PDB file of C-alpha atoms in Angstrom:
ATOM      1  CA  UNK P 235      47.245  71.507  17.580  1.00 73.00           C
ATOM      2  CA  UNK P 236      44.911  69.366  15.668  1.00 79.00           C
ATOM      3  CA  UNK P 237      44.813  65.893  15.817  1.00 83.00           C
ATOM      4  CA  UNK P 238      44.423  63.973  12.736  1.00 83.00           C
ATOM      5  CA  UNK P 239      44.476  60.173  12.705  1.00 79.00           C
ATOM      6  CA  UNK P 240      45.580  60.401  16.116  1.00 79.00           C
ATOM      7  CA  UNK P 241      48.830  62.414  15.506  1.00 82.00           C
ATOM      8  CA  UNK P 242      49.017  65.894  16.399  1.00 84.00           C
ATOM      9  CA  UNK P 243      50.163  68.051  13.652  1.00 85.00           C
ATOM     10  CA  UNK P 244      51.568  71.775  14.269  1.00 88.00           C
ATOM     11  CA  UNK P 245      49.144  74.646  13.662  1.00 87.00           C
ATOM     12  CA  UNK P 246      51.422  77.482  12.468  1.00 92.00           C
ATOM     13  CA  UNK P 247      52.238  74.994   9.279  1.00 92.00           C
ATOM     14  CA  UNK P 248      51.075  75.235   6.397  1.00 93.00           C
ATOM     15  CA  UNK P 249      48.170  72.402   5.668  1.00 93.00           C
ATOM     16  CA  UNK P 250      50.353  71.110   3.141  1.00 92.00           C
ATOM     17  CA  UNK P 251      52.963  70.749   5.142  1.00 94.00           C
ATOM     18  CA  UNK P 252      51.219  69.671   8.685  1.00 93.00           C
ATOM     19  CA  UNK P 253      50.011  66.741   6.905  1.00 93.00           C
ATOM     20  CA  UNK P 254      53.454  65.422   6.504  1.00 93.00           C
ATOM     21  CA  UNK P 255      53.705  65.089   9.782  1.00 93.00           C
ATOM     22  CA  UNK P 256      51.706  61.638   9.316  1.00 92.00           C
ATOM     23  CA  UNK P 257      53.614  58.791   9.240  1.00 93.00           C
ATOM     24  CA  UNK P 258      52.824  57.512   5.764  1.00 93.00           C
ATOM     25  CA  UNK P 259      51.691  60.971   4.381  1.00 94.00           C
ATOM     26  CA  UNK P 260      54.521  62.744   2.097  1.00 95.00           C
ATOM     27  CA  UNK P 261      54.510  65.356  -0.644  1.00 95.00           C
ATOM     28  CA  UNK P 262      52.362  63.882  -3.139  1.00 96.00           C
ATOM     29  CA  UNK P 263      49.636  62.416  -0.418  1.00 95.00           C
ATOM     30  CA  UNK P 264      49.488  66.190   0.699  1.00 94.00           C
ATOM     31  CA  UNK P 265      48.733  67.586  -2.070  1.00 95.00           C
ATOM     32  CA  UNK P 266      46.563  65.213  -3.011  1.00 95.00           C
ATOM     33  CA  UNK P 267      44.566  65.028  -0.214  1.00 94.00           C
ATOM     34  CA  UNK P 268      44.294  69.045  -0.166  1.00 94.00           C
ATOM     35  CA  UNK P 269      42.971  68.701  -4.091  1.00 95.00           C
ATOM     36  CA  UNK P 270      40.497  66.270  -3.412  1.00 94.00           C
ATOM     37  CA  UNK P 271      38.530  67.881  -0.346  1.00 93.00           C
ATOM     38  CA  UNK P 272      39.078  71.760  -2.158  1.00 94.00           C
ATOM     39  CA  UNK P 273      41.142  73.175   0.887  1.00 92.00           C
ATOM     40  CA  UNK P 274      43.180  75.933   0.382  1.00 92.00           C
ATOM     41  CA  UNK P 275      46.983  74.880   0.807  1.00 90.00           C
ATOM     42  CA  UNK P 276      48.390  77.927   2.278  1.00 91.00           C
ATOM     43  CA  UNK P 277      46.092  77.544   4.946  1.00 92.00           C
ATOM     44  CA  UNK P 278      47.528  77.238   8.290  1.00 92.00           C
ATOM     45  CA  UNK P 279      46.359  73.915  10.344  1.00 89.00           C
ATOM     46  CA  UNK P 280      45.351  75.739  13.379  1.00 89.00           C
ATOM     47  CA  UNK P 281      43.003  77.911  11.133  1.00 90.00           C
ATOM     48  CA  UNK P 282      41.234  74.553   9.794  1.00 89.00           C
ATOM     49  CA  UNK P 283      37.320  73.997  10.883  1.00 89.00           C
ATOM     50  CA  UNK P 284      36.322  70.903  12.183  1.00 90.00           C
ATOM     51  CA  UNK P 285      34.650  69.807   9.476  1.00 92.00           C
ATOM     52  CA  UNK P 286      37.730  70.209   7.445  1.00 90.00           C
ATOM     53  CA  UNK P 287      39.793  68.348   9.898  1.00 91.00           C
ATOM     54  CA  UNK P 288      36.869  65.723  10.092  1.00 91.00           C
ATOM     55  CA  UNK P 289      36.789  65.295   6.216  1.00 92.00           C
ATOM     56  CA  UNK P 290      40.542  64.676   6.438  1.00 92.00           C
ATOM     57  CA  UNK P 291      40.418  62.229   9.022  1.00 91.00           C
ATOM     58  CA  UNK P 292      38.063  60.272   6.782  1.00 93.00           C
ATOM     59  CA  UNK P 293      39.440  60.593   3.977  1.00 93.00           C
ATOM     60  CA  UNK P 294      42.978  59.270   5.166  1.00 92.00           C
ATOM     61  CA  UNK P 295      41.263  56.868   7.045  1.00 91.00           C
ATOM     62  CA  UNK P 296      38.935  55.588   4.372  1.00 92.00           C
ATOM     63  CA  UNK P 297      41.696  55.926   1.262  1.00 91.00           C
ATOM     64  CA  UNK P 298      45.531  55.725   3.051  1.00 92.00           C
ATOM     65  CA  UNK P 299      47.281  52.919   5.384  1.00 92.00           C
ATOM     66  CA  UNK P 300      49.096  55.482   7.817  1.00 90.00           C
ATOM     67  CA  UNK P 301      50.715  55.047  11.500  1.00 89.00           C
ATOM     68  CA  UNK P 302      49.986  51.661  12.982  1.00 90.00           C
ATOM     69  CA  UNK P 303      49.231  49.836  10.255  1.00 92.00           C
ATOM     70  CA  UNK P 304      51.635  51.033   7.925  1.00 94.00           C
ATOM     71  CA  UNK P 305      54.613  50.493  10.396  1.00 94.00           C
ATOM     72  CA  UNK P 306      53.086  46.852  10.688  1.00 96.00           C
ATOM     73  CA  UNK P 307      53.368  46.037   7.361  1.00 96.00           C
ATOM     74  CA  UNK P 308      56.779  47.232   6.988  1.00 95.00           C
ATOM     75  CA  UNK P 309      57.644  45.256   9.959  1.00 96.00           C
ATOM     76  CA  UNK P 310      56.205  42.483   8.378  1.00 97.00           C
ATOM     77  CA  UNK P 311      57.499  42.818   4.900  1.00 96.00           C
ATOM     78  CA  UNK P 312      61.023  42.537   6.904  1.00 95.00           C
ATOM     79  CA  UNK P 313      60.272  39.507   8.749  1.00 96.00           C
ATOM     80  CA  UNK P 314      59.124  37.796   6.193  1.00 97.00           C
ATOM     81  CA  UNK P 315      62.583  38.328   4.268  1.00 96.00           C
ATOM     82  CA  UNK P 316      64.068  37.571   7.208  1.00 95.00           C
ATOM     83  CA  UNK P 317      62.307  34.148   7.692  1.00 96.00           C
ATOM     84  CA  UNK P 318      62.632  33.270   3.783  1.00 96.00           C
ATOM     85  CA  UNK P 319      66.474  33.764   4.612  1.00 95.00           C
ATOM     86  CA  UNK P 320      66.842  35.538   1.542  1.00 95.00           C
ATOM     87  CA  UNK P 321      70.270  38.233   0.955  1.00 95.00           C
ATOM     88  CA  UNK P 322      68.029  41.016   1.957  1.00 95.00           C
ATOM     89  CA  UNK P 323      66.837  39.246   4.786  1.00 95.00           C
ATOM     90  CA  UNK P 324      70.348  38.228   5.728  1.00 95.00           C
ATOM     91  CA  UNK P 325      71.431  42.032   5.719  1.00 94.00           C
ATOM     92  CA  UNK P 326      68.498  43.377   7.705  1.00 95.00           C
ATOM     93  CA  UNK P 327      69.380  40.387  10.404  1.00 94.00           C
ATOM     94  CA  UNK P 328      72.806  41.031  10.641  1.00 93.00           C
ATOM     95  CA  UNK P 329      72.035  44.970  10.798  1.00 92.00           C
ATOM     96  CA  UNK P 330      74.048  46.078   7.720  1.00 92.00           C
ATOM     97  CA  UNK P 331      73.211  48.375   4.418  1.00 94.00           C
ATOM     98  CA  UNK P 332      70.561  46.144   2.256  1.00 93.00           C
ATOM     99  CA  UNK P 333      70.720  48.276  -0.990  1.00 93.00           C
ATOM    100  CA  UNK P 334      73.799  47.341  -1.847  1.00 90.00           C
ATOM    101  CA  UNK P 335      75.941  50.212  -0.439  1.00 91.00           C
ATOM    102  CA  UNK P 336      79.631  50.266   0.554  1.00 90.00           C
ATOM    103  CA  UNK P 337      80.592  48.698   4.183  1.00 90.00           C
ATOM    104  CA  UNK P 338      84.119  48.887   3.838  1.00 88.00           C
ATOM    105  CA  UNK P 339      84.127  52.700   4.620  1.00 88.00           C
ATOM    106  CA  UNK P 340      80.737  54.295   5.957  1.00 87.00           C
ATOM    107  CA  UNK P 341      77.827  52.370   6.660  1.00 89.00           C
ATOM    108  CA  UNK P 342      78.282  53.540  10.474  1.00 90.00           C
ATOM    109  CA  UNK P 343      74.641  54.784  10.375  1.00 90.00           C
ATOM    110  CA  UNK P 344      73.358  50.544  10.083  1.00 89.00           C
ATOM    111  CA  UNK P 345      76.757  49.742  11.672  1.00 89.00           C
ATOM    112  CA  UNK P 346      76.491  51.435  14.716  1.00 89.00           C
ATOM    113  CA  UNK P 347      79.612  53.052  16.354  1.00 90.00           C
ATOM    114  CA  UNK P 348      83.242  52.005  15.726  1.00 87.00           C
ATOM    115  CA  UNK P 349      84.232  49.372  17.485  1.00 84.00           C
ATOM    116  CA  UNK P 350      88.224  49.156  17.486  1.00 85.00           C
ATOM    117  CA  UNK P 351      89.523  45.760  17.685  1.00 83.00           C
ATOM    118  CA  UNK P 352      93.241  45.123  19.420  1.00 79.00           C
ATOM    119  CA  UNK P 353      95.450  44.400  16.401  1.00 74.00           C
ATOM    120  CA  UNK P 354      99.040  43.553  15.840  1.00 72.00           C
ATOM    121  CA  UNK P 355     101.519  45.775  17.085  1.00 73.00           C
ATOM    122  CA  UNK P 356     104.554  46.305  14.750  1.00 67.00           C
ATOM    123  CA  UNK P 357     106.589  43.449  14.832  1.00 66.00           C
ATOM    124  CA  UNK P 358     109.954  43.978  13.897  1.00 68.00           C
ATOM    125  CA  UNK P 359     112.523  41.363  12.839  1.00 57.00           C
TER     126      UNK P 359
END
């Protein structure tokens, strides 16, 4: 497996597609990436030289904020929302859906599992 920015990405992929293995690095940043150094895209990542891995490294390095320092910022971005107390904010701290999706049904993916709470039983009379 080569390692590119410090992440290991499979060698029987596709270049196009090892590179998604980045965090940070989707479709478009592929391709892109592939069109600017001239590599051949059906190109398996094992079969890659290392100059070819080198030039990617640099170029994704020089050009890109993956990894790390991308998952910081997000981080960041949230905390700030978080300290502003804005809705957004208010959603991420209290661990529901922020885009404005149903709770009422769903949402168990932000919600976590069910948990039942003891209700009335049938009172009759």
């Amino acid at each position: 497996m080569p390692r590119i920015v410090g992440v290991d990405v499979p060698d029987r992929k596709q270049i196009r597609y090892a590179l998604r293995y980045i965090y940070g690095i989707g479709p478009k940043y592929a391709d892109e990436i592939i069109e600017r150094l001239n590599l051949d895209p059906t190109k398996k990542a094992g079969e890659l030289s290392e100059s070819e891995v080198a030039g990617i490294a640099s170029l994704i390095d020089s050009e890109y904020l993956v990894e790390g320092g991308l998952r910081r910022q997000v981080n960041q971005n949230i905390q700030r929302l978080r300290d502003i107390r804005c809705y957004k904010g208010e959603r991420h701290r209290r661990g529901l859906p922020v885009h404005g999706q149903r709770t009422k049904c769903n949402a168990r993916t932000r919600k976590g599992r069910k948990k039942t709470v003891a209700g009335k039983k049938g009172v009759k009379g």
